[in-house]
GROMACS .gro file of C-alpha atoms in nm:
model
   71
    1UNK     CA    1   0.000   0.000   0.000
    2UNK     CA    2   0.311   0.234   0.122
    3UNK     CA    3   0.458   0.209  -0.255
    4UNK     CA    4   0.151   0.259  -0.391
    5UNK     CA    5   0.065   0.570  -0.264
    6UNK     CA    6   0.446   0.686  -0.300
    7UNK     CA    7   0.411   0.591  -0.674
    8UNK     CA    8   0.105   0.753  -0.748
    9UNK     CA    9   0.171   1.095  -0.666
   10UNK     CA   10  -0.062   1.052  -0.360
   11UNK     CA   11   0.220   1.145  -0.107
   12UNK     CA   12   0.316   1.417  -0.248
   13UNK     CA   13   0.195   1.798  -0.095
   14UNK     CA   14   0.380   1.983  -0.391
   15UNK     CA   15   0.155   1.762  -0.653
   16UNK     CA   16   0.021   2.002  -0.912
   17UNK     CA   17  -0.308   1.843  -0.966
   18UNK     CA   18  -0.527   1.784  -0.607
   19UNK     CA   19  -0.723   1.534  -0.668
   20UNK     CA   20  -0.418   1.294  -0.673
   21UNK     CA   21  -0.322   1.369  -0.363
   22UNK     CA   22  -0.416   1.325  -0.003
   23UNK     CA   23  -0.561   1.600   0.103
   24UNK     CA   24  -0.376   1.879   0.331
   25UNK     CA   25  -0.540   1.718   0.670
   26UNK     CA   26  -0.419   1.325   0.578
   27UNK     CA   27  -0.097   1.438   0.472
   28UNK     CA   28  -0.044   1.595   0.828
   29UNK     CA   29  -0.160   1.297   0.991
   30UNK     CA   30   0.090   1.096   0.774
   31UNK     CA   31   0.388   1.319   0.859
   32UNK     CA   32   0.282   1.312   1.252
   33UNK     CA   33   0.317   0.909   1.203
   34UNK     CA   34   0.646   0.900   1.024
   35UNK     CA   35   0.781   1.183   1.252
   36UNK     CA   36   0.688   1.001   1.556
   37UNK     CA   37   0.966   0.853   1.817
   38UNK     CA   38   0.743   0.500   1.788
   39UNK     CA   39   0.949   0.289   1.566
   40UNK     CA   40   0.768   0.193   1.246
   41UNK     CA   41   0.844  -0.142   1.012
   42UNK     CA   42   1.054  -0.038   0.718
   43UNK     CA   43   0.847  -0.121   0.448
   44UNK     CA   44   0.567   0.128   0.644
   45UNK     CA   45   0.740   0.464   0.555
   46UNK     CA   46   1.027   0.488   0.335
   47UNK     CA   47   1.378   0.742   0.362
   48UNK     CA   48   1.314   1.040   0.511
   49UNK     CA   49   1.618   1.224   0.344
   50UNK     CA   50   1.503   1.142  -0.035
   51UNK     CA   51   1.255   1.153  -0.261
   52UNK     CA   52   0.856   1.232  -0.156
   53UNK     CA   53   0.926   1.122   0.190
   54UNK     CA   54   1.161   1.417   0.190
   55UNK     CA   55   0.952   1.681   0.051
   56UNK     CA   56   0.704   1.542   0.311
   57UNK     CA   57   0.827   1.577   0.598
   58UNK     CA   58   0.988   1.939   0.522
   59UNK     CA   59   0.633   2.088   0.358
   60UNK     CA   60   0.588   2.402   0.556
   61UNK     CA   61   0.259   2.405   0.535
   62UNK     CA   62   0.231   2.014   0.609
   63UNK     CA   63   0.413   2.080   0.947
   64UNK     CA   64   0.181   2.392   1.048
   65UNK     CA   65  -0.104   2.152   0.988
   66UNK     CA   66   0.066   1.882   1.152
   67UNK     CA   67   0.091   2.125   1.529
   68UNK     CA   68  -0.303   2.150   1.432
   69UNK     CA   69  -0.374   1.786   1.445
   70UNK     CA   70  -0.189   1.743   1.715
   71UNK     CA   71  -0.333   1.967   1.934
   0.00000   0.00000   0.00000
């Protein structure tokens, strides 16, 4: 499921078109999972340093929303 969603676009906040994405909300929800301290299996999030992963986790707007979701 993981590569599918990395492969589709689906992952991906810069994505030009919106409707291939997750929306804002999910994509904060999926960056408070991969940036928790809980250890994760591998195949459950992929390298944090590279690729949509990357762009992920330093979204600006992804990580506002994230402190929103958390709260």
């Amino acid at each position: 499921m993981t590569s599918l969603l990395v492969l589709s676009g689906a992952l991906n906040p810069a994505c030009k078109k919106p409707e291939n994405r997750l929306s804002d909300m999910a994509l904060a929800r999926v960056r408070l999972d991969v940036m928790s301290s809980r250890p994760a299996r591998k195949h459950w999030k992929g390298n944090l340093k590279a690729g949509v992963w990357k762009a992920l986790v330093e979204d600006a707007r992804i990580r506002d929303l994230q402190a929103t979701v958390e709260a």
